[in-house]
PDB file of C-alpha atoms in Angstrom:
ATOM      1  CA  MET A   1       0.000   0.000   0.000  1.00 67.00           C
ATOM      2  CA  SER A   2       1.279   3.404  -0.950  1.00 79.00           C
ATOM      3  CA  GLY A   3       0.865   6.639   0.936  1.00 83.00           C
ATOM      4  CA  ILE A   4      -2.398   7.619  -0.714  1.00 84.00           C
ATOM      5  CA  ASP A   5      -3.831   4.223   0.183  1.00 86.00           C
ATOM      6  CA  TRP A   6      -3.092   4.867   3.845  1.00 90.00           C
ATOM      7  CA  VAL A   7      -4.832   8.256   3.625  1.00 91.00           C
ATOM      8  CA  GLY A   8      -7.869   6.496   2.124  1.00 91.00           C
ATOM      9  CA  ALA A   9      -7.709   3.813   4.824  1.00 93.00           C
ATOM     10  CA  GLY A  10      -7.731   6.502   7.498  1.00 94.00           C
ATOM     11  CA  PHE A  11     -10.806   8.155   5.992  1.00 95.00           C
ATOM     12  CA  ALA A  12     -12.500   4.776   5.610  1.00 95.00           C
ATOM     13  CA  LEU A  13     -11.786   3.814   9.223  1.00 95.00           C
ATOM     14  CA  LEU A  14     -13.164   7.157  10.432  1.00 96.00           C
ATOM     15  CA  SER A  15     -16.242   6.715   8.244  1.00 95.00           C
ATOM     16  CA  GLY A  16     -16.914   3.186   9.460  1.00 95.00           C
ATOM     17  CA  LEU A  17     -16.483   4.059  13.140  1.00 95.00           C
ATOM     18  CA  ALA A  18     -18.676   7.159  12.835  1.00 95.00           C
ATOM     19  CA  GLY A  19     -21.310   5.075  11.041  1.00 95.00           C
ATOM     20  CA  LEU A  20     -21.229   2.564  13.886  1.00 94.00           C
ATOM     21  CA  ALA A  21     -21.644   5.380  16.404  1.00 94.00           C
ATOM     22  CA  ALA A  22     -24.535   6.798  14.334  1.00 92.00           C
ATOM     23  CA  VAL A  23     -26.586   3.625  14.195  1.00 91.00           C
ATOM     24  CA  THR A  24     -25.985   2.634  17.826  1.00 89.00           C
ATOM     25  CA  SER A  25     -26.424   6.080  19.363  1.00 87.00           C
ATOM     26  CA  ARG A  26     -29.280   6.318  21.835  1.00 83.00           C
ATOM     27  CA  LYS A  27     -30.018   9.968  21.100  1.00 83.00           C
ATOM     28  CA  VAL A  28     -31.252  10.727  17.592  1.00 85.00           C
ATOM     29  CA  VAL A  29     -29.570  14.145  17.483  1.00 87.00           C
ATOM     30  CA  HIS A  30     -26.228  12.523  18.264  1.00 88.00           C
ATOM     31  CA  ALA A  31     -26.892  10.014  15.489  1.00 90.00           C
ATOM     32  CA  ALA A  32     -27.388  12.884  13.034  1.00 90.00           C
ATOM     33  CA  MET A  33     -24.098  14.441  14.170  1.00 91.00           C
ATOM     34  CA  TRP A  34     -22.237  11.149  13.740  1.00 93.00           C
ATOM     35  CA  LEU A  35     -23.829  10.880  10.297  1.00 93.00           C
ATOM     36  CA  VAL A  36     -22.103  14.177   9.406  1.00 93.00           C
ATOM     37  CA  VAL A  37     -18.731  12.707  10.394  1.00 94.00           C
ATOM     38  CA  CYS A  38     -19.421   9.441   8.563  1.00 95.00           C
ATOM     39  CA  LEU A  39     -20.499  11.053   5.276  1.00 94.00           C
ATOM     40  CA  GLY A  40     -17.778  13.713   5.452  1.00 94.00           C
ATOM     41  CA  ALA A  41     -15.097  11.052   5.820  1.00 95.00           C
ATOM     42  CA  LEU A  42     -16.713   9.190   2.934  1.00 95.00           C
ATOM     43  CA  ALA A  43     -16.140  12.317   0.811  1.00 95.00           C
ATOM     44  CA  GLY A  44     -12.455  11.934   1.683  1.00 94.00           C
ATOM     45  CA  VAL A  45     -12.563   8.358   0.374  1.00 93.00           C
ATOM     46  CA  TYR A  46     -14.084   9.629  -2.903  1.00 93.00           C
ATOM     47  CA  LEU A  47     -11.255  12.174  -3.152  1.00 91.00           C
ATOM     48  CA  VAL A  48      -8.659   9.427  -2.723  1.00 90.00           C
ATOM     49  CA  LEU A  49     -10.424   7.358  -5.398  1.00 88.00           C
ATOM     50  CA  GLY A  50     -10.046  10.232  -7.876  1.00 85.00           C
ATOM     51  CA  ALA A  51     -13.718  11.224  -7.890  1.00 88.00           C
ATOM     52  CA  GLU A  52     -13.368  14.784  -6.722  1.00 89.00           C
ATOM     53  CA  VAL A  53     -16.665  15.990  -8.217  1.00 92.00           C
ATOM     54  CA  VAL A  54     -18.513  13.230  -6.382  1.00 93.00           C
ATOM     55  CA  ALA A  55     -16.665  14.218  -3.203  1.00 93.00           C
ATOM     56  CA  LEU A  56     -17.752  17.849  -3.554  1.00 93.00           C
ATOM     57  CA  VAL A  57     -21.367  16.879  -4.311  1.00 93.00           C
ATOM     58  CA  GLN A  58     -21.272  14.545  -1.312  1.00 93.00           C
ATOM     59  CA  ILE A  59     -20.226  17.388   0.990  1.00 93.00           C
ATOM     60  CA  LEU A  60     -22.728  19.850  -0.543  1.00 92.00           C
ATOM     61  CA  VAL A  61     -25.728  17.529  -0.634  1.00 90.00           C
ATOM     62  CA  TYR A  62     -25.229  15.239   2.347  1.00 87.00           C
ATOM     63  CA  VAL A  63     -23.276  17.242   4.900  1.00 86.00           C
ATOM     64  CA  GLY A  64     -24.852  20.503   3.787  1.00 87.00           C
ATOM     65  CA  ALA A  65     -28.447  19.661   2.997  1.00 87.00           C
ATOM     66  CA  VAL A  66     -29.538  16.220   4.146  1.00 86.00           C
ATOM     67  CA  VAL A  67     -28.217  16.455   7.706  1.00 86.00           C
ATOM     68  CA  VAL A  68     -29.682  19.937   8.127  1.00 88.00           C
ATOM     69  CA  LEU A  69     -32.991  18.512   6.889  1.00 88.00           C
ATOM     70  CA  VAL A  70     -32.760  15.691   9.448  1.00 87.00           C
ATOM     71  CA  LEU A  71     -32.029  18.175  12.238  1.00 87.00           C
ATOM     72  CA  PHE A  72     -34.980  20.357  11.196  1.00 86.00           C
ATOM     73  CA  ALA A  73     -37.258  17.320  11.147  1.00 85.00           C
ATOM     74  CA  LEU A  74     -36.094  16.424  14.659  1.00 84.00           C
ATOM     75  CA  MET A  75     -36.738  19.956  15.874  1.00 83.00           C
ATOM     76  CA  LEU A  76     -40.208  20.118  14.318  1.00 81.00           C
ATOM     77  CA  THR A  77     -41.255  16.757  15.724  1.00 78.00           C
ATOM     78  CA  GLN A  78     -39.907  17.686  19.185  1.00 67.00           C
ATOM     79  CA  ALA A  79     -38.229  14.322  19.290  1.00 57.00           C
ATOM     80  CA  PRO A  80     -37.353  13.156  22.773  1.00 55.00           C
ATOM     81  CA  LEU A  81     -33.615  13.474  23.254  1.00 53.00           C
ATOM     82  CA  SER A  82     -33.247  10.260  25.194  1.00 47.00           C
ATOM     83  CA  ARG A  83     -35.949   7.662  25.520  1.00 56.00           C
ATOM     84  CA  ALA A  84     -34.951   4.074  26.041  1.00 48.00           C
ATOM     85  CA  ASP A  85     -38.419   2.856  25.110  1.00 53.00           C
ATOM     86  CA  LEU A  86     -37.866   4.048  21.564  1.00 62.00           C
ATOM     87  CA  ASP A  87     -35.327   1.243  21.219  1.00 68.00           C
ATOM     88  CA  SER A  88     -36.346  -2.143  19.955  1.00 74.00           C
ATOM     89  CA  PRO A  89     -36.374  -5.046  22.408  1.00 79.00           C
ATOM     90  CA  ARG A  90     -33.059  -6.843  22.768  1.00 83.00           C
ATOM     91  CA  PRO A  91     -33.931  -9.917  20.629  1.00 87.00           C
ATOM     92  CA  VAL A  92     -34.834  -7.685  17.692  1.00 87.00           C
ATOM     93  CA  ARG A  93     -31.604  -5.734  18.063  1.00 88.00           C
ATOM     94  CA  VAL A  94     -29.538  -8.918  18.265  1.00 91.00           C
ATOM     95  CA  LEU A  95     -31.311 -10.260  15.188  1.00 92.00           C
ATOM     96  CA  ALA A  96     -30.684  -6.981  13.354  1.00 91.00           C
ATOM     97  CA  ALA A  97     -26.993  -7.107  14.307  1.00 93.00           C
ATOM     98  CA  VAL A  98     -26.723 -10.691  13.047  1.00 94.00           C
ATOM     99  CA  ILE A  99     -28.424  -9.764   9.759  1.00 95.00           C
ATOM    100  CA  GLY A 100     -26.186  -6.713   9.395  1.00 94.00           C
ATOM    101  CA  LEU A 101     -23.027  -8.706  10.029  1.00 95.00           C
ATOM    102  CA  ALA A 102     -24.127 -11.425   7.624  1.00 95.00           C
ATOM    103  CA  ALA A 103     -24.910  -8.897   4.892  1.00 95.00           C
ATOM    104  CA  ALA A 104     -21.584  -7.124   5.445  1.00 95.00           C
ATOM    105  CA  GLY A 105     -19.706 -10.408   5.254  1.00 94.00           C
ATOM    106  CA  LEU A 106     -21.599 -11.479   2.147  1.00 94.00           C
ATOM    107  CA  VAL A 107     -21.042  -8.179   0.322  1.00 93.00           C
ATOM    108  CA  GLY A 108     -17.397  -8.057   1.351  1.00 92.00           C
ATOM    109  CA  ALA A 109     -16.743 -11.628   0.258  1.00 92.00           C
ATOM    110  CA  ALA A 110     -18.617 -11.288  -3.029  1.00 91.00           C
ATOM    111  CA  LEU A 111     -16.661  -8.162  -3.953  1.00 88.00           C
ATOM    112  CA  THR A 112     -13.177  -9.311  -2.938  1.00 87.00           C
ATOM    113  CA  VAL A 113     -12.809 -13.066  -3.471  1.00 84.00           C
ATOM    114  CA  GLY A 114     -11.320 -13.942  -6.839  1.00 75.00           C
ATOM    115  CA  GLN A 115     -11.300 -10.407  -8.207  1.00 75.00           C
ATOM    116  CA  PRO A 116      -8.407  -8.026  -8.829  1.00 74.00           C
ATOM    117  CA  LEU A 117      -7.980  -5.638  -5.931  1.00 77.00           C
ATOM    118  CA  THR A 118      -5.394  -3.265  -7.325  1.00 79.00           C
ATOM    119  CA  VAL A 119      -5.835  -0.639 -10.019  1.00 75.00           C
ATOM    120  CA  ALA A 120      -2.952   0.870 -11.896  1.00 69.00           C
ATOM    121  CA  GLY A 121      -2.683   4.625 -11.751  1.00 61.00           C
ATOM    122  CA  GLY A 122      -4.797   6.386  -9.211  1.00 58.00           C
ATOM    123  CA  VAL A 123      -5.652   9.863  -8.230  1.00 61.00           C
ATOM    124  CA  GLU A 124      -5.456  12.198 -11.181  1.00 70.00           C
ATOM    125  CA  GLY A 125      -8.336  14.655 -11.301  1.00 70.00           C
ATOM    126  CA  ARG A 126     -11.139  13.775 -13.683  1.00 79.00           C
ATOM    127  CA  ALA A 127     -13.441  16.763 -13.330  1.00 85.00           C
ATOM    128  CA  ARG A 128     -13.074  17.927 -16.949  1.00 86.00           C
ATOM    129  CA  PRO A 129     -13.840  14.582 -18.663  1.00 86.00           C
ATOM    130  CA  LEU A 130     -16.635  14.003 -16.140  1.00 88.00           C
ATOM    131  CA  GLY A 131     -18.208  17.335 -17.022  1.00 89.00           C
ATOM    132  CA  LEU A 132     -17.951  16.615 -20.741  1.00 89.00           C
ATOM    133  CA  GLU A 133     -19.459  13.164 -20.239  1.00 87.00           C
ATOM    134  CA  LEU A 134     -22.260  14.480 -18.016  1.00 89.00           C
ATOM    135  CA  PHE A 135     -23.351  17.192 -20.428  1.00 91.00           C
ATOM    136  CA  THR A 136     -23.039  15.201 -23.661  1.00 90.00           C
ATOM    137  CA  SER A 137     -23.884  11.514 -23.199  1.00 88.00           C
ATOM    138  CA  TRP A 138     -25.915  11.915 -20.018  1.00 91.00           C
ATOM    139  CA  VAL A 139     -27.603  15.258 -20.547  1.00 93.00           C
ATOM    140  CA  LEU A 140     -31.087  13.703 -20.819  1.00 94.00           C
ATOM    141  CA  GLY A 141     -30.622  11.832 -17.550  1.00 92.00           C
ATOM    142  CA  PHE A 142     -29.289  15.002 -15.949  1.00 93.00           C
ATOM    143  CA  GLU A 143     -32.417  16.945 -16.926  1.00 95.00           C
ATOM    144  CA  LEU A 144     -34.708  14.118 -15.830  1.00 95.00           C
ATOM    145  CA  VAL A 145     -33.013  14.005 -12.427  1.00 94.00           C
ATOM    146  CA  SER A 146     -33.485  17.766 -12.051  1.00 94.00           C
ATOM    147  CA  VAL A 147     -37.194  17.416 -12.795  1.00 95.00           C
ATOM    148  CA  LEU A 148     -37.393  14.488 -10.344  1.00 94.00           C
ATOM    149  CA  LEU A 149     -35.750  16.577  -7.606  1.00 92.00           C
ATOM    150  CA  LEU A 150     -38.113  19.479  -8.259  1.00 94.00           C
ATOM    151  CA  ALA A 151     -41.158  17.193  -8.199  1.00 94.00           C
ATOM    152  CA  ALA A 152     -39.997  15.541  -4.972  1.00 93.00           C
ATOM    153  CA  LEU A 153     -39.470  18.849  -3.196  1.00 90.00           C
ATOM    154  CA  VAL A 154     -42.817  20.272  -4.371  1.00 92.00           C
ATOM    155  CA  ALA A 155     -44.440  17.031  -3.204  1.00 91.00           C
ATOM    156  CA  ALA A 156     -42.670  17.312   0.156  1.00 89.00           C
ATOM    157  CA  VAL A 157     -44.077  20.799   0.655  1.00 88.00           C
ATOM    158  CA  ALA A 158     -47.553  19.656  -0.425  1.00 89.00           C
ATOM    159  CA  VAL A 159     -47.489  16.608   1.866  1.00 85.00           C
ATOM    160  CA  SER A 160     -46.322  18.513   4.934  1.00 79.00           C
ATOM    161  CA  ARG A 161     -48.916  21.251   4.410  1.00 79.00           C
ATOM    162  CA  SER A 162     -51.944  19.099   3.744  1.00 64.00           C
ATOM    163  CA  LEU A 163     -52.749  18.391   7.403  1.00 58.00           C
ATOM    164  CA  ASP A 164     -52.344  22.029   8.336  1.00 55.00           C
ATOM    165  CA  ARG A 165     -55.466  23.285   6.657  1.00 57.00           C
ATOM    166  CA  PRO A 166     -58.198  21.767   8.882  1.00 55.00           C
ATOM    167  CA  ASP A 167     -56.297  22.776  12.035  1.00 53.00           C
ATOM    168  CA  ARG A 168     -56.174  26.382  10.910  1.00 50.00           C
ATOM    169  CA  GLY A 169     -59.849  26.356  10.003  1.00 43.00           C
ATOM    170  CA  ARG A 170     -60.922  25.289  13.484  1.00 41.00           C
TER     171      ARG A 170
ATOM    172  CA  MET B   1      -4.032   1.810  -5.961  1.00 76.00           C
ATOM    173  CA  ASN B   2      -5.471  -0.779  -3.627  1.00 83.00           C
ATOM    174  CA  LEU B   3      -9.257  -1.108  -3.595  1.00 86.00           C
ATOM    175  CA  LEU B   4      -9.548  -3.513  -0.655  1.00 89.00           C
ATOM    176  CA  VAL B   5     -10.193  -0.856   1.995  1.00 91.00           C
ATOM    177  CA  PRO B   6     -12.957   0.995   0.062  1.00 92.00           C
ATOM    178  CA  ILE B   7     -14.640  -2.338  -0.670  1.00 93.00           C
ATOM    179  CA  LEU B   8     -14.527  -3.251   3.008  1.00 94.00           C
ATOM    180  CA  LEU B   9     -16.074   0.165   3.717  1.00 95.00           C
ATOM    181  CA  VAL B  10     -18.911  -0.682   1.299  1.00 95.00           C
ATOM    182  CA  ALA B  11     -19.538  -3.915   3.228  1.00 95.00           C
ATOM    183  CA  THR B  12     -19.392  -2.088   6.581  1.00 95.00           C
ATOM    184  CA  LEU B  13     -21.835   0.618   5.531  1.00 96.00           C
ATOM    185  CA  THR B  14     -24.225  -2.007   4.148  1.00 96.00           C
ATOM    186  CA  GLY B  15     -24.214  -3.908   7.432  1.00 96.00           C
ATOM    187  CA  LEU B  16     -24.633  -0.785   9.550  1.00 95.00           C
ATOM    188  CA  GLY B  17     -27.462   0.498   7.363  1.00 95.00           C
ATOM    189  CA  LEU B  18     -29.301  -2.823   7.562  1.00 95.00           C
ATOM    190  CA  TYR B  19     -28.869  -2.857  11.348  1.00 94.00           C
ATOM    191  CA  ALA B  20     -30.399   0.616  11.638  1.00 92.00           C
ATOM    192  CA  VAL B  21     -33.297  -0.186   9.278  1.00 92.00           C
ATOM    193  CA  ILE B  22     -34.195  -3.431  11.066  1.00 91.00           C
ATOM    194  CA  GLY B  23     -33.148  -2.809  14.651  1.00 89.00           C
ATOM    195  CA  ARG B  24     -34.186   0.771  15.409  1.00 87.00           C
ATOM    196  CA  ARG B  25     -37.715   2.010  15.982  1.00 84.00           C
ATOM    197  CA  HIS B  26     -37.367   5.756  15.593  1.00 85.00           C
ATOM    198  CA  ALA B  27     -38.404   6.818  12.076  1.00 87.00           C
ATOM    199  CA  VAL B  28     -35.451   9.181  11.662  1.00 88.00           C
ATOM    200  CA  MET B  29     -33.004   6.447  12.739  1.00 89.00           C
ATOM    201  CA  VAL B  30     -34.447   4.156  10.065  1.00 91.00           C
ATOM    202  CA  LEU B  31     -33.933   6.938   7.518  1.00 92.00           C
ATOM    203  CA  ILE B  32     -30.316   7.378   8.659  1.00 92.00           C
ATOM    204  CA  GLY B  33     -29.841   3.659   8.044  1.00 93.00           C
ATOM    205  CA  ALA B  34     -31.337   4.017   4.565  1.00 94.00           C
ATOM    206  CA  GLU B  35     -28.902   6.849   3.873  1.00 93.00           C
ATOM    207  CA  LEU B  36     -25.989   4.638   4.889  1.00 95.00           C
ATOM    208  CA  LEU B  37     -27.240   1.938   2.500  1.00 95.00           C
ATOM    209  CA  VAL B  38     -27.487   4.460  -0.343  1.00 95.00           C
ATOM    210  CA  ASN B  39     -23.982   5.692   0.388  1.00 95.00           C
ATOM    211  CA  ALA B  40     -22.633   2.157   0.267  1.00 95.00           C
ATOM    212  CA  GLY B  41     -24.166   1.839  -3.201  1.00 95.00           C
ATOM    213  CA  VAL B  42     -22.710   5.150  -4.374  1.00 95.00           C
ATOM    214  CA  LEU B  43     -19.241   4.190  -3.155  1.00 95.00           C
ATOM    215  CA  LEU B  44     -19.582   0.885  -4.987  1.00 94.00           C
ATOM    216  CA  LEU B  45     -20.442   2.762  -8.215  1.00 93.00           C
ATOM    217  CA  VAL B  46     -17.242   4.807  -7.941  1.00 91.00           C
ATOM    218  CA  ILE B  47     -15.169   1.687  -7.183  1.00 90.00           C
ATOM    219  CA  GLY B  48     -16.791  -0.213 -10.043  1.00 87.00           C
ATOM    220  CA  ASP B  49     -15.874   2.594 -12.425  1.00 85.00           C
ATOM    221  CA  LEU B  50     -12.171   2.169 -11.539  1.00 84.00           C
ATOM    222  CA  ARG B  51     -12.421  -1.618 -11.801  1.00 83.00           C
ATOM    223  CA  VAL B  52     -14.067  -1.633 -15.224  1.00 81.00           C
ATOM    224  CA  ALA B  53     -11.472   0.856 -16.436  1.00 77.00           C
ATOM    225  CA  ALA B  54      -8.653  -1.372 -15.167  1.00 76.00           C
ATOM    226  CA  ALA B  55     -10.205  -4.445 -16.789  1.00 76.00           C
ATOM    227  CA  THR B  56     -10.684  -2.840 -20.213  1.00 75.00           C
ATOM    228  CA  THR B  57      -8.896   0.182 -21.633  1.00 69.00           C
ATOM    229  CA  GLY B  58      -7.278   1.730 -18.612  1.00 63.00           C
ATOM    230  CA  THR B  59      -8.966   5.096 -19.015  1.00 67.00           C
ATOM    231  CA  PRO B  60     -12.124   5.395 -16.932  1.00 66.00           C
ATOM    232  CA  LEU B  61     -15.390   5.767 -18.818  1.00 71.00           C
ATOM    233  CA  LEU B  62     -16.713   7.784 -15.873  1.00 82.00           C
ATOM    234  CA  THR B  63     -20.119   6.113 -16.183  1.00 86.00           C
ATOM    235  CA  GLY B  64     -19.857   5.060 -12.562  1.00 88.00           C
ATOM    236  CA  GLN B  65     -19.146   8.587 -11.409  1.00 90.00           C
ATOM    237  CA  VAL B  66     -22.079   9.960 -13.428  1.00 93.00           C
ATOM    238  CA  GLY B  67     -24.245   7.260 -11.866  1.00 93.00           C
ATOM    239  CA  ALA B  68     -22.935   8.225  -8.439  1.00 94.00           C
ATOM    240  CA  LEU B  69     -23.982  11.848  -8.998  1.00 94.00           C
ATOM    241  CA  PHE B  70     -27.460  10.734 -10.126  1.00 94.00           C
ATOM    242  CA  ALA B  71     -27.791   8.395  -7.130  1.00 94.00           C
ATOM    243  CA  ILE B  72     -26.835  11.157  -4.686  1.00 94.00           C
ATOM    244  CA  THR B  73     -29.445  13.468  -6.247  1.00 93.00           C
ATOM    245  CA  ILE B  74     -32.165  10.828  -6.098  1.00 93.00           C
ATOM    246  CA  ALA B  75     -31.253  10.045  -2.480  1.00 93.00           C
ATOM    247  CA  ALA B  76     -31.602  13.736  -1.636  1.00 91.00           C
ATOM    248  CA  ALA B  77     -35.060  13.807  -3.226  1.00 92.00           C
ATOM    249  CA  GLU B  78     -35.988  10.641  -1.333  1.00 92.00           C
ATOM    250  CA  ILE B  79     -34.950  11.907   2.093  1.00 91.00           C
ATOM    251  CA  GLY B  80     -36.700  15.243   1.552  1.00 90.00           C
ATOM    252  CA  LEU B  81     -39.970  13.473   0.851  1.00 92.00           C
ATOM    253  CA  ALA B  82     -39.413  10.907   3.613  1.00 91.00           C
ATOM    254  CA  LEU B  83     -38.805  13.563   6.242  1.00 90.00           C
ATOM    255  CA  ALA B  84     -41.972  15.366   5.139  1.00 90.00           C
ATOM    256  CA  ILE B  85     -43.827  12.088   5.737  1.00 88.00           C
ATOM    257  CA  VAL B  86     -42.192  11.727   9.175  1.00 88.00           C
ATOM    258  CA  LEU B  87     -43.361  15.260   9.981  1.00 87.00           C
ATOM    259  CA  LEU B  88     -46.877  14.414   8.807  1.00 86.00           C
ATOM    260  CA  LEU B  89     -46.826  11.202  10.864  1.00 85.00           C
ATOM    261  CA  PHE B  90     -45.858  13.147  13.961  1.00 84.00           C
ATOM    262  CA  ARG B  91     -48.651  15.651  13.424  1.00 83.00           C
ATOM    263  CA  ALA B  92     -51.257  12.954  12.792  1.00 81.00           C
ATOM    264  CA  ARG B  93     -50.236  10.482  15.508  1.00 79.00           C
ATOM    265  CA  GLY B  94     -47.955  12.461  17.821  1.00 77.00           C
ATOM    266  CA  THR B  95     -45.172   9.901  17.610  1.00 77.00           C
ATOM    267  CA  SER B  96     -42.047   9.038  15.658  1.00 77.00           C
ATOM    268  CA  ASP B  97     -42.138   5.424  16.826  1.00 78.00           C
ATOM    269  CA  LEU B  98     -42.660   3.049  13.929  1.00 78.00           C
ATOM    270  CA  ARG B  99     -44.193   0.418  16.235  1.00 76.00           C
ATOM    271  CA  ASP B 100     -47.197   2.691  16.682  1.00 75.00           C
ATOM    272  CA  VAL B 101     -47.824   2.841  12.940  1.00 77.00           C
ATOM    273  CA  ASP B 102     -49.479  -0.502  12.353  1.00 74.00           C
ATOM    274  CA  SER B 103     -52.932   0.271  10.942  1.00 74.00           C
ATOM    275  CA  LEU B 104     -52.217  -1.579   7.707  1.00 72.00           C
ATOM    276  CA  GLY B 105     -50.725  -4.551   9.587  1.00 66.00           C
ATOM    277  CA  GLU B 106     -53.822  -4.945  11.767  1.00 55.00           C
ATOM    278  CA  ALA B 107     -56.040  -5.058   8.701  1.00 59.00           C
ATOM    279  CA  VAL B 108     -54.022  -8.005   7.385  1.00 54.00           C
ATOM    280  CA  GLU B 109     -54.353  -9.852  10.703  1.00 52.00           C
ATOM    281  CA  ARG B 110     -58.116  -9.375  10.752  1.00 46.00           C
ATOM    282  CA  THR B 111     -58.568 -10.880   7.303  1.00 48.00           C
ATOM    283  CA  GLU B 112     -56.383 -13.830   8.314  1.00 47.00           C
ATOM    284  CA  ALA B 113     -58.467 -14.416  11.455  1.00 45.00           C
ATOM    285  CA  SER B 114     -61.778 -14.212   9.618  1.00 43.00           C
ATOM    286  CA  SER B 115     -60.821 -16.528   6.783  1.00 39.00           C
TER     287      SER B 115
END
């Protein structure tokens, strides 16, 4: 492993540990904060893999928007900061841990066993060819995704308003 | 460049996401687990791009990275809508506990008991 691989390993370790802290945290707000660390470190992994545009979008969309959205949802629902009874009973949690471990082992084994694990070259920036590719071959998909995002956000506003009306009328 | 560590991270995020989706009861925790699952998929797209490039020409086609950008956008749309539904659930039922949201499940049990 070269130097850049160790940098990537550090980011990956941070991301995995923060993800573990996020899913096992008893307070939902703490889980959202650990999610910031996990997804931010994942952006570092993207950078090491030579996908710097994906890394920037990851920071903008996830760390910037999604986590803020989660925090706003928690504030608006006045979520209890610590309530043990919002945790599943122990057998369910043990079962979930077993299923999670099994899935992780299965995915890890399927992706590593008998396949090449090293790639020649590495971390040269690919923003320019990515931009050309995105706005020539994939321009239709790009526009469709924009329309999808717009429709989803309009729908989110419509859904969260619809129950308001009768309350205001009373 | 060694891809073993990123692939192990994909496996880890998949396992953690599944644990949160199955084992937690708070709606927002389940959504956080879904986000981890989506991120595992996005990371796998980026890794797969490098792998296909190494197996064929050597220059990346960047299809995986374009797919990763699309997947991140769709995940953002999904969580925006999902959090609106969580908000609506809290206003209608006064809870974020998924165990309390079982109206559809009860209907299934009733039809099983009657038949």
